[in-house]
Coordinates of C-alpha atoms in Angstrom, one line a residue:
Chain W
M1 CA 21.1 2.1 -16.8
S2 CA 22.7 -0.1 -19.4
E3 CA 25.1 -1.4 -16.8
L4 CA 22.1 -2.7 -14.9
K5 CA 20.7 -4.2 -18.1
S6 CA 23.9 -6.1 -18.8
L7 CA 24.1 -7.2 -15.2
L8 CA 20.6 -8.6 -15.4
D9 CA 21.2 -10.2 -18.7
A10 CA 24.4 -11.8 -17.4
A11 CA 22.5 -13.3 -14.5
A12 CA 19.8 -14.5 -16.8
A13 CA 22.3 -16.1 -19.2
E14 CA 23.9 -18.1 -16.3
V15 CA 20.6 -19.7 -15.4
P16 CA 19.0 -22.0 -18.0
G17 CA 15.3 -21.4 -18.5
V18 CA 15.3 -17.6 -18.0
R19 CA 14.8 -15.1 -20.8
R20 CA 14.1 -11.4 -21.1
I21 CA 10.6 -10.4 -22.2
E22 CA 9.3 -7.3 -23.8
D23 CA 7.7 -4.9 -21.4
L24 CA 5.0 -2.4 -22.2
R25 CA 6.8 0.5 -20.5
G26 CA 10.4 -0.7 -21.0
E27 CA 10.9 -2.2 -17.5
D28 CA 13.2 -5.1 -16.9
A29 CA 11.1 -8.2 -17.1
F30 CA 12.1 -11.9 -17.3
L31 CA 10.2 -15.1 -18.0
A32 CA 11.5 -18.0 -16.0
E33 CA 10.8 -21.7 -15.8
P34 CA 9.6 -22.8 -12.4
S35 CA 12.9 -24.7 -11.8
A36 CA 14.9 -21.6 -12.7
L37 CA 13.2 -19.3 -10.3
R38 CA 15.3 -19.9 -7.2
P39 CA 18.7 -19.9 -8.9
F40 CA 17.8 -16.7 -10.7
V41 CA 16.4 -14.9 -7.7
T42 CA 19.5 -16.0 -5.6
K43 CA 21.7 -14.4 -8.2
L44 CA 19.7 -11.2 -8.2
K45 CA 19.7 -11.1 -4.5
E46 CA 23.5 -11.3 -4.5
A47 CA 23.5 -8.5 -7.0
G48 CA 21.7 -6.2 -4.6
F49 CA 18.0 -6.9 -5.2
D50 CA 17.3 -7.1 -1.5
C51 CA 13.7 -6.1 -1.4
L52 CA 10.6 -8.0 -2.5
V53 CA 7.8 -5.6 -3.6
L54 CA 5.1 -8.0 -4.6
V55 CA 4.1 -11.6 -5.3
T56 CA 0.9 -12.3 -7.1
A57 CA -0.5 -14.4 -9.9
V58 CA -2.6 -14.0 -13.0
D59 CA -5.1 -16.5 -14.2
N60 CA -5.0 -17.0 -18.0
Y61 CA -8.2 -19.1 -17.9
L62 CA -8.5 -21.7 -20.8
D63 CA -4.9 -21.1 -21.7
E64 CA -2.1 -23.5 -20.8
P65 CA -0.1 -23.1 -18.6
R66 CA -3.0 -21.5 -16.8
F67 CA -1.3 -19.3 -14.1
E68 CA 1.5 -16.9 -14.3
V69 CA 3.0 -16.1 -10.9
T70 CA 4.8 -12.8 -10.8
W71 CA 7.5 -11.4 -8.5
R72 CA 8.8 -7.9 -8.3
L73 CA 12.2 -7.4 -6.8
R74 CA 13.8 -4.1 -6.0
S75 CA 17.3 -2.9 -5.4
L76 CA 17.2 0.1 -3.2
G77 CA 20.8 0.8 -3.8
R78 CA 20.5 0.8 -7.6
N79 CA 17.0 2.2 -7.6
A80 CA 15.9 -0.5 -9.9
D81 CA 13.0 -3.0 -10.2
V82 CA 12.9 -6.3 -12.0
R83 CA 9.8 -8.4 -12.7
I84 CA 10.0 -12.2 -12.9
N85 CA 7.1 -14.1 -14.4
V86 CA 6.8 -17.8 -13.9
P87 CA 4.1 -19.7 -15.8
V88 CA 2.7 -22.7 -13.9
G89 CA -0.1 -25.0 -14.9
G90 CA -1.6 -28.4 -14.2
E91 CA -4.2 -29.6 -11.8
D92 CA -2.2 -28.6 -8.7
P93 CA 0.0 -25.6 -9.7
E94 CA 3.1 -25.3 -7.6
V95 CA 6.1 -23.0 -7.4
E96 CA 8.9 -22.7 -5.0
S97 CA 8.5 -20.4 -2.0
L98 CA 11.0 -17.6 -1.5
C99 CA 10.2 -17.1 2.1
D100 CA 13.7 -18.0 3.3
L101 CA 15.3 -15.4 0.9
Y102 CA 12.7 -12.7 1.5
P103 CA 10.7 -12.8 4.7
A104 CA 8.2 -10.3 3.1
A105 CA 7.1 -13.1 0.8
N106 CA 5.4 -15.0 3.6
W107 CA 2.0 -13.3 3.6
M108 CA 1.9 -12.4 -0.1
E109 CA 2.5 -16.1 -1.0
R110 CA -0.2 -17.1 1.4
E111 CA -2.5 -14.6 -0.3
T112 CA -1.6 -16.0 -3.7
W113 CA -2.4 -19.5 -2.5
D114 CA -5.7 -18.3 -1.0
M115 CA -6.8 -16.4 -4.1
F116 CA -5.5 -18.6 -6.9
G117 CA -4.7 -22.0 -5.4
V118 CA -1.1 -21.8 -6.4
R119 CA 1.0 -23.8 -3.9
F120 CA 4.3 -22.6 -2.7
R121 CA 6.6 -25.5 -2.0
G122 CA 8.6 -25.0 1.2
H123 CA 6.4 -22.3 2.7
P124 CA 6.5 -22.5 6.5
N125 CA 2.8 -21.9 7.0
L126 CA 0.8 -22.0 3.8
E127 CA -2.7 -21.3 5.1
R128 CA -5.5 -19.0 3.9
I129 CA -5.0 -15.4 4.9
L130 CA -7.8 -13.2 3.6
M131 CA -10.5 -15.9 3.5
W132 CA -11.2 -18.1 6.5
E133 CA -10.0 -21.6 7.1
G134 CA -12.5 -24.0 5.6
F135 CA -13.5 -21.7 2.7
E136 CA -13.8 -23.7 -0.5
G137 CA -12.4 -22.5 -3.8
H138 CA -10.0 -19.8 -4.8
P139 CA -12.0 -16.5 -5.5
L140 CA -9.7 -14.8 -7.9
R141 CA -9.7 -17.6 -10.4
K142 CA -11.6 -16.7 -13.5
D143 CA -13.9 -19.6 -13.2
Y144 CA -15.0 -18.7 -9.7
P145 CA -18.7 -17.7 -9.9
L146 CA -19.4 -14.0 -9.7
L147 CA -22.9 -14.4 -8.5
G148 CA -24.6 -16.6 -6.0
N149 CA -23.0 -17.6 -2.7
T150 CA -20.9 -20.4 -1.4
P151 CA -21.7 -22.8 1.4
G152 CA -20.2 -21.5 4.6
T153 CA -20.7 -17.9 3.6
P154 CA -22.6 -15.9 6.2
G155 CA -26.2 -15.5 4.8
Y156 CA -25.9 -18.6 2.5
S157 CA -29.2 -19.1 0.8
G158 CA -28.7 -22.7 -0.4
K159 CA -28.7 -21.7 -4.1
G160 CA -25.8 -22.5 -6.2
G161 CA -23.5 -20.0 -7.9
K162 CA -24.0 -18.8 -11.4
Q163 CA -21.3 -18.6 -14.0
Chain R
M1 CA 19.5 -4.5 29.9
S2 CA 16.7 -4.9 27.5
Q3 CA 13.5 -6.6 28.3
V4 CA 14.3 -9.5 26.1
D5 CA 17.4 -10.2 28.1
I6 CA 15.4 -10.0 31.3
V7 CA 13.1 -12.7 29.9
L8 CA 16.0 -14.9 28.8
D9 CA 17.8 -14.4 32.1
R10 CA 15.0 -15.6 34.3
P11 CA 15.3 -19.2 35.6
Q12 CA 13.1 -21.4 33.4
Q13 CA 10.1 -22.6 35.4
P14 CA 7.6 -25.0 34.1
S15 CA 4.6 -22.8 33.3
E16 CA 1.6 -22.9 31.1
H17 CA 1.3 -20.3 28.4
Q18 CA -1.9 -18.4 28.2
V19 CA -3.5 -17.5 24.9
L20 CA -5.1 -14.1 24.7
N21 CA -7.1 -12.8 21.8
M22 CA -6.6 -9.2 21.2
G23 CA -9.1 -7.9 18.8
P24 CA -10.7 -8.0 16.3
Q25 CA -12.7 -5.4 18.2
H26 CA -9.9 -4.0 20.4
P27 CA -9.7 -0.2 20.2
S28 CA -5.9 -0.2 19.8
T29 CA -5.9 -2.5 16.8
H30 CA -7.3 0.3 14.7
G31 CA -9.9 -1.6 12.9
V32 CA -10.5 -5.3 12.7
L33 CA -7.1 -6.8 13.3
R34 CA -7.0 -9.8 15.6
L35 CA -3.8 -10.8 17.4
V36 CA -3.5 -14.2 19.0
L37 CA -1.0 -13.6 21.8
E38 CA 0.7 -16.4 23.6
L39 CA 1.6 -15.1 27.0
D40 CA 4.0 -16.1 29.7
G41 CA 2.6 -13.9 32.4
E42 CA 2.5 -10.6 30.8
I43 CA 5.3 -11.2 28.4
I44 CA 4.6 -12.2 24.8
V45 CA 6.0 -15.5 23.7
N46 CA 4.3 -15.6 20.3
C47 CA 2.0 -13.4 18.3
T48 CA -0.1 -14.4 15.3
P49 CA -1.9 -11.7 13.5
V50 CA -5.1 -12.7 11.9
V51 CA -6.2 -10.5 9.0
G52 CA -9.0 -10.6 6.4
Y53 CA -12.0 -9.5 8.4
L54 CA -12.5 -6.5 6.1
H55 CA -11.8 -8.4 2.8
R56 CA -14.2 -7.1 0.1
A57 CA -12.7 -8.7 -3.0
M58 CA -11.7 -5.4 -4.5
E59 CA -9.3 -7.0 -7.0
K60 CA -12.1 -9.2 -8.3
I61 CA -14.5 -6.3 -8.5
A62 CA -11.9 -4.4 -10.5
E63 CA -11.9 -7.0 -13.2
S64 CA -15.4 -6.2 -14.2
M65 CA -15.0 -2.4 -14.2
T66 CA -13.6 0.2 -16.5
F67 CA -10.8 2.3 -15.1
N68 CA -12.7 5.3 -13.9
M69 CA -15.4 3.1 -12.3
F70 CA -12.9 1.7 -9.8
T71 CA -11.9 5.1 -8.4
P72 CA -14.6 5.2 -5.7
Y73 CA -13.4 1.8 -4.4
T74 CA -10.0 3.3 -3.7
D75 CA -11.6 5.7 -1.2
R76 CA -12.2 2.6 0.9
L77 CA -8.6 1.4 0.8
D78 CA -6.7 3.6 3.2
Y79 CA -9.8 5.5 4.3
L80 CA -7.6 8.0 6.2
A81 CA -6.1 9.3 2.9
P82 CA -8.7 8.7 0.2
L83 CA -7.4 11.5 -2.0
A84 CA -3.9 10.0 -2.1
N85 CA -5.4 6.6 -3.1
N86 CA -7.3 8.2 -5.9
V87 CA -4.2 9.8 -7.2
A88 CA -2.2 6.6 -6.9
L89 CA -4.8 4.6 -8.9
S90 CA -5.1 7.3 -11.6
C91 CA -1.3 7.5 -12.0
A92 CA -1.1 3.7 -12.3
Q93 CA -3.8 3.7 -14.9
E94 CA -2.1 6.5 -16.8
R95 CA 1.1 4.5 -16.7
L96 CA -0.7 1.5 -18.3
L97 CA -2.3 3.7 -20.9
G98 CA 0.8 5.8 -21.5
I99 CA -0.7 9.2 -20.8
D100 CA 0.9 12.3 -19.6
I101 CA -1.3 14.8 -17.8
P102 CA -1.3 18.6 -17.9
P103 CA 0.8 20.6 -15.4
R104 CA -2.2 22.0 -13.6
A105 CA -3.6 18.6 -13.0
K106 CA -0.2 17.5 -11.6
A107 CA 0.0 20.4 -9.2
I108 CA -3.6 19.8 -8.0
R109 CA -2.7 16.1 -7.5
V110 CA 0.4 17.0 -5.5
I111 CA -1.8 19.2 -3.3
C112 CA -4.2 16.2 -2.9
C113 CA -1.4 13.9 -1.9
E114 CA 0.2 16.2 0.6
M115 CA -3.1 17.2 2.2
S116 CA -3.8 13.5 2.7
R117 CA -0.4 12.8 4.1
I118 CA -0.9 15.5 6.7
S119 CA -4.3 14.3 7.6
A120 CA -3.3 10.6 7.7
H121 CA -0.3 11.4 9.9
L122 CA -2.4 13.5 12.2
L123 CA -4.7 10.6 12.8
G124 CA -1.9 8.1 12.9
L125 CA 0.1 10.0 15.5
G126 CA -3.0 11.2 17.4
A127 CA -4.3 7.6 17.8
F128 CA -0.7 6.4 18.6
A129 CA -0.5 9.0 21.4
M130 CA -4.0 8.2 22.7
D131 CA -3.3 4.5 22.8
V132 CA -0.3 5.1 25.1
G133 CA -2.3 7.5 27.2
A134 CA -1.7 11.0 25.8
M135 CA -5.3 12.2 25.1
T136 CA -4.6 15.8 24.5
A137 CA -2.4 15.3 21.4
F138 CA -5.3 13.3 19.9
L139 CA -7.8 16.1 20.4
W140 CA -5.4 18.8 19.2
F141 CA -4.5 16.9 16.1
F142 CA -8.2 16.3 15.4
R143 CA -8.8 20.0 15.4
E144 CA -6.3 20.4 12.6
R145 CA -7.6 17.4 10.8
E146 CA -11.1 18.9 10.8
K147 CA -9.7 21.9 8.9
I148 CA -8.2 19.7 6.3
Y149 CA -11.5 17.8 5.9
T150 CA -13.2 21.1 5.4
L151 CA -10.7 21.9 2.6
I152 CA -11.1 18.5 1.1
E153 CA -14.9 18.9 1.1
H154 CA -14.5 22.2 -0.6
L155 CA -12.2 20.7 -3.2
S156 CA -14.0 17.5 -4.0
G157 CA -17.5 17.8 -2.6
A158 CA -17.0 15.0 0.0
R159 CA -15.1 14.7 3.2
F160 CA -14.2 11.0 3.0
T161 CA -15.4 9.4 -0.2
T162 CA -13.7 11.9 -2.4
S163 CA -13.3 10.0 -5.8
Y164 CA -11.7 13.2 -7.1
T165 CA -9.3 12.0 -9.8
R166 CA -10.0 10.6 -13.2
V167 CA -7.8 9.0 -15.8
G168 CA -6.0 11.9 -17.4
G169 CA -6.6 14.5 -14.7
V170 CA -9.0 15.4 -12.0
A171 CA -12.8 15.5 -12.0
A172 CA -13.1 19.3 -11.8
D173 CA -10.9 22.3 -11.3
M174 CA -10.4 23.7 -7.8
P175 CA -13.2 25.9 -6.6
E176 CA -12.7 29.7 -6.4
G177 CA -10.8 30.8 -3.4
F178 CA -9.5 27.3 -2.6
L179 CA -5.9 28.2 -2.8
D180 CA -6.4 31.1 -0.4
E181 CA -8.1 28.8 2.1
L182 CA -5.3 26.3 1.7
R183 CA -2.7 29.1 2.2
A184 CA -4.4 30.2 5.4
F185 CA -4.2 26.6 6.7
V186 CA -0.6 26.1 5.7
D187 CA 0.4 29.4 7.4
Q188 CA -0.9 28.4 10.8
F189 CA -0.3 24.6 10.6
P190 CA 3.4 24.5 11.6
S191 CA 2.8 26.2 14.9
K192 CA 0.0 23.7 15.7
V193 CA 2.4 20.8 15.1
E194 CA 4.9 22.5 17.3
E195 CA 2.3 22.7 20.1
V196 CA 1.8 18.9 20.0
E197 CA 5.6 18.4 19.7
N198 CA 6.0 20.4 22.9
L199 CA 3.5 18.0 24.5
L200 CA 5.2 14.8 23.3
T201 CA 8.7 15.0 22.0
R202 CA 10.5 15.6 25.3
N203 CA 7.7 14.2 27.4
R204 CA 9.2 11.7 29.8
I205 CA 6.3 9.3 29.8
W206 CA 6.1 9.4 26.0
V207 CA 9.8 8.8 25.5
E208 CA 9.9 6.0 28.0
R209 CA 6.9 4.3 26.4
T210 CA 8.4 4.5 22.9
K211 CA 12.2 4.7 23.0
D212 CA 14.0 1.5 22.2
L213 CA 10.7 -0.2 21.6
G214 CA 10.1 -2.3 18.5
V215 CA 13.5 -1.7 17.0
V216 CA 13.8 -2.6 13.3
T217 CA 17.3 -2.5 11.8
P218 CA 17.7 -1.1 8.3
A219 CA 18.5 -4.6 6.8
E220 CA 15.4 -6.1 8.5
A221 CA 13.2 -3.2 7.3
V222 CA 14.3 -3.8 3.7
A223 CA 14.0 -7.6 3.9
W224 CA 10.5 -7.4 5.4
G225 CA 9.4 -5.1 2.6
L226 CA 8.6 -2.2 4.9
T227 CA 7.8 1.1 3.0
G228 CA 6.9 4.6 3.9
P229 CA 7.6 6.2 7.3
N230 CA 8.2 2.7 8.8
L231 CA 11.1 2.1 6.5
R232 CA 12.5 5.6 6.9
G233 CA 12.2 5.4 10.6
S234 CA 14.8 2.7 10.4
G235 CA 17.2 5.0 8.7
V236 CA 16.7 3.9 5.0
E237 CA 16.3 6.9 2.8
W238 CA 13.8 5.6 0.3
D239 CA 10.9 7.7 -0.8
C240 CA 9.2 7.1 -4.2
R241 CA 8.7 10.8 -4.5
L242 CA 12.4 11.3 -4.4
K243 CA 13.7 8.1 -6.0
R244 CA 11.3 7.7 -8.9
P245 CA 9.5 11.0 -9.1
Y246 CA 6.0 11.2 -10.4
L247 CA 3.6 14.3 -10.7
G248 CA 6.7 16.5 -11.0
Y249 CA 7.9 15.9 -7.4
E250 CA 11.5 16.3 -8.6
T251 CA 10.8 20.0 -9.1
Y252 CA 9.7 20.5 -5.5
D253 CA 12.2 21.3 -2.8
F254 CA 11.7 19.0 0.2
E255 CA 13.7 16.8 2.5
V256 CA 13.1 13.1 3.3
P257 CA 13.4 12.7 7.1
V258 CA 15.0 9.5 8.3
G259 CA 15.3 8.0 11.7
S260 CA 18.5 6.6 13.3
V261 CA 17.5 3.8 15.7
G262 CA 14.3 2.4 14.1
D263 CA 12.3 2.4 17.3
C264 CA 8.7 3.6 17.8
Y265 CA 10.0 7.0 18.8
D266 CA 11.9 7.4 15.5
R267 CA 8.8 6.5 13.6
Y268 CA 7.0 9.2 15.5
L269 CA 9.6 11.8 14.8
V270 CA 9.7 10.8 11.1
R271 CA 6.0 11.4 10.8
I272 CA 6.1 14.7 12.6
E273 CA 8.9 15.9 10.2
E274 CA 7.0 14.6 7.2
M275 CA 4.1 16.7 8.0
K276 CA 6.3 19.8 8.1
E277 CA 7.8 18.8 4.7
S278 CA 4.3 18.3 3.3
T279 CA 3.5 21.8 4.4
R280 CA 6.6 23.0 2.5
I281 CA 5.5 21.2 -0.6
L282 CA 2.0 22.6 -0.3
R283 CA 3.3 26.1 -0.1
Q284 CA 5.4 25.6 -3.2
A285 CA 2.4 24.1 -5.1
I286 CA 0.3 27.1 -4.2
E287 CA 2.9 29.5 -5.3
R288 CA 3.5 27.9 -8.7
M289 CA 0.0 26.7 -9.5
P290 CA 0.1 26.7 -13.3
G291 CA -2.9 27.6 -15.4
G292 CA -4.5 25.5 -18.2
P293 CA -6.7 22.5 -18.4
V294 CA -7.1 20.0 -15.5
K295 CA -7.5 17.0 -17.7
V296 CA -6.1 15.6 -20.9
E297 CA -7.9 17.1 -23.9
D298 CA -8.0 13.7 -25.6
P299 CA -11.6 12.5 -26.3
K300 CA -10.4 8.9 -26.1
V301 CA -9.2 9.5 -22.5
S302 CA -11.3 12.0 -20.7
L303 CA -15.0 12.9 -21.1
P304 CA -15.8 15.9 -23.3
A305 CA -17.5 19.0 -21.8
K306 CA -21.1 18.3 -21.1
S307 CA -22.3 21.4 -23.0
K308 CA -20.6 20.0 -26.1
V309 CA -22.0 16.5 -25.6
L310 CA -25.5 18.0 -25.7
M311 CA -24.9 19.7 -29.0
G312 CA -22.2 17.8 -31.0
M313 CA -22.3 14.4 -32.6
D314 CA -18.6 13.5 -32.1
E315 CA -18.6 14.4 -28.5
L316 CA -21.8 12.4 -27.9
I317 CA -20.1 9.3 -29.5
H318 CA -17.0 9.8 -27.4
Q319 CA -18.9 10.2 -24.2
F320 CA -20.9 7.1 -25.0
I321 CA -17.9 5.0 -25.8
L322 CA -15.9 6.2 -22.8
V323 CA -18.7 5.5 -20.4
T324 CA -19.6 2.1 -21.8
E325 CA -16.3 0.7 -22.9
G326 CA -13.7 2.7 -21.1
Q327 CA -10.3 3.8 -22.2
D328 CA -8.6 1.3 -24.5
A329 CA -5.6 -0.1 -22.8
P330 CA -2.7 -1.7 -24.6
P331 CA -2.1 -5.4 -23.8
G332 CA 0.7 -5.9 -21.3
E333 CA 1.7 -5.4 -17.7
S334 CA 2.5 -2.3 -15.8
Y335 CA 3.2 -1.4 -12.2
F336 CA 3.1 1.9 -10.5
G337 CA 3.9 2.6 -6.8
A338 CA 3.0 5.8 -5.2
E339 CA 4.4 7.1 -1.9
N340 CA 1.3 7.2 0.2
P341 CA 1.1 8.1 3.9
K342 CA 1.3 4.5 4.9
G343 CA 4.0 3.4 2.5
E344 CA 4.1 2.4 -1.1
L345 CA 0.7 1.8 -2.6
G346 CA 1.2 0.0 -5.8
F347 CA -1.2 -1.1 -8.5
Y348 CA -0.1 -3.9 -10.8
F349 CA -2.2 -4.1 -14.0
R350 CA -2.4 -7.0 -16.5
S351 CA -4.3 -6.0 -19.5
K352 CA -5.4 -8.0 -22.5
G353 CA -6.5 -4.9 -24.3
G354 CA -9.8 -3.0 -24.0
G355 CA -11.3 -1.0 -21.2
Y356 CA -11.3 -3.7 -18.4
P357 CA -8.1 -4.9 -16.7
D358 CA -7.6 -8.6 -16.8
R359 CA -6.1 -8.5 -13.4
M360 CA -5.4 -5.8 -11.0
F361 CA -3.3 -6.3 -7.9
I362 CA -3.2 -3.8 -5.1
R363 CA 0.1 -3.8 -3.3
S364 CA -1.1 -2.4 0.0
P365 CA 1.6 -1.1 2.3
S366 CA -0.4 -1.9 5.5
F367 CA -0.6 -5.6 4.5
V368 CA 3.2 -5.9 3.9
N369 CA 4.1 -3.7 6.9
L370 CA 2.1 -5.8 9.3
Q371 CA 4.1 -8.9 8.7
I372 CA 6.9 -7.8 10.9
L373 CA 4.7 -7.3 13.9
P374 CA 5.3 -10.8 15.5
K375 CA 9.0 -10.2 15.4
M376 CA 8.7 -6.8 17.0
V377 CA 6.5 -7.7 19.9
K378 CA 8.2 -11.0 20.9
G379 CA 9.5 -10.7 24.5
R380 CA 7.6 -7.5 25.2
Y381 CA 4.7 -6.6 27.5
I382 CA 1.2 -6.4 26.3
S383 CA 1.2 -2.7 26.9
D384 CA 4.1 -2.4 24.4
V385 CA 2.0 -4.1 21.7
V386 CA -0.3 -1.1 21.8
A387 CA 2.6 1.3 21.3
I388 CA 4.1 -0.8 18.5
L389 CA 0.8 -1.1 16.7
G390 CA 0.3 2.6 16.9
S391 CA 3.8 3.3 15.6
L392 CA 3.3 0.9 12.6
D393 CA 0.3 3.0 11.6
F394 CA -1.7 0.6 9.4
V395 CA -5.3 0.7 8.2
M396 CA -7.2 -2.6 7.9
G397 CA -9.3 -1.4 5.0
E398 CA -6.1 -1.3 2.9
C399 CA -4.6 -4.4 4.5
D400 CA -7.6 -6.6 3.7
R401 CA -8.7 -4.9 0.5

């Protein structure tokens, strides 16, 4: 177990902009700058983290940077998971796509774009996946209205949304 | 010579590719999956799955609900194994809250998971067999499934929308005589699986329709994030129950079947074997069923007994707080993945404290497993798509959330 920790820490030390963060349940978790994501993940992949479990984002509305994109990598051989959080902000949040490293990232990155409006640079086909083409807005953002309906929605009444 | 080679060996002739929409209402797409197939004659050049027809914004809904309030929504995830989804959600919430549940609750949950696994595989394989033309297997499997649903109804009060678990345990103890009914089912079930195996496993048509079809190598399976029987069909021995045990799975004696080739036939075999292993686990759970409470006796986690609420001040306050504000979660992140019939169903929680999660992400196995489909069907015939879809065994309710 400690061997794994030292391996991860060594990988994090080699890439500037990555640091270990405290986790609620003692899992291995790292906070990475957007630019450090790809080098860090490449190192982890070489170390045997060959499976991508999930990609998603969290909206820290009214905080800056607003979004935190999270990846969860797994090494089947070592039976270990590692979480990488990358804060991104700005008008048009963007992080790098990991589709070429993990084919499984494709749909989950599309979903994160669809739901949060976080772009993935270098994604081969960054389109909406759960919502339809032409849908406006990103529903899992905290400022997306909970009530009312959107133009283009089936059964749209013409009334605007409520906060 | 494989079919792909036959396609490649043919002299290239200028031809127009035809685009065919399969679904969203096609019977073999098991729900509302749409496949846009680009065809050269009857051979698939390209396949684009279109998902999202069943999107219900469950993750958004979860943000305005306390933990127990979300349980009924999980019935609608993988609606072929609602009990297993209930268990996965509650385990994930308990991981966030840092709660350990009593042994009897654990054993009941194991029974829930394994009953769901059997019933989900029965439907998955039955529909798979029916899609490639074996009607009898479907009917025979449904007979068994009906027995499980009777058991589930007895246990939770509902056949489909069970909502049986709560944070810290289960809603209610098993009814009287339930274990005997379950034992009766478990005793006769292996022979029924054998009957269907006799129909299919050495059936020449079945073997020719599924063997060497949709082959996924172990490296591909891992890279594409496959989990569950689809991963194990490719020969990767990974099972959350075995590798990172929860609910005391480490104390049960069971095997994790793996395939060797990674084709549709292997995935079929893995599911058949898994049903037998689930039967073994069920038998052990019945034998050892510990006594004691079925939920945590902590008033901050689970509701106090109704009789006490009506008479006592403290219990009334606890009931009120739990129902209105929910369990107080510590700020932070947690992830829990459970081995569900379809694969690893994971719940990622981000909490800022309080009874409502700030973000809940459902890592649905069907969604991730479906990604590999275009790769599997390329160069195959349309009729093979049906077999591959059946062997992947996905549920759109879970895929689209």
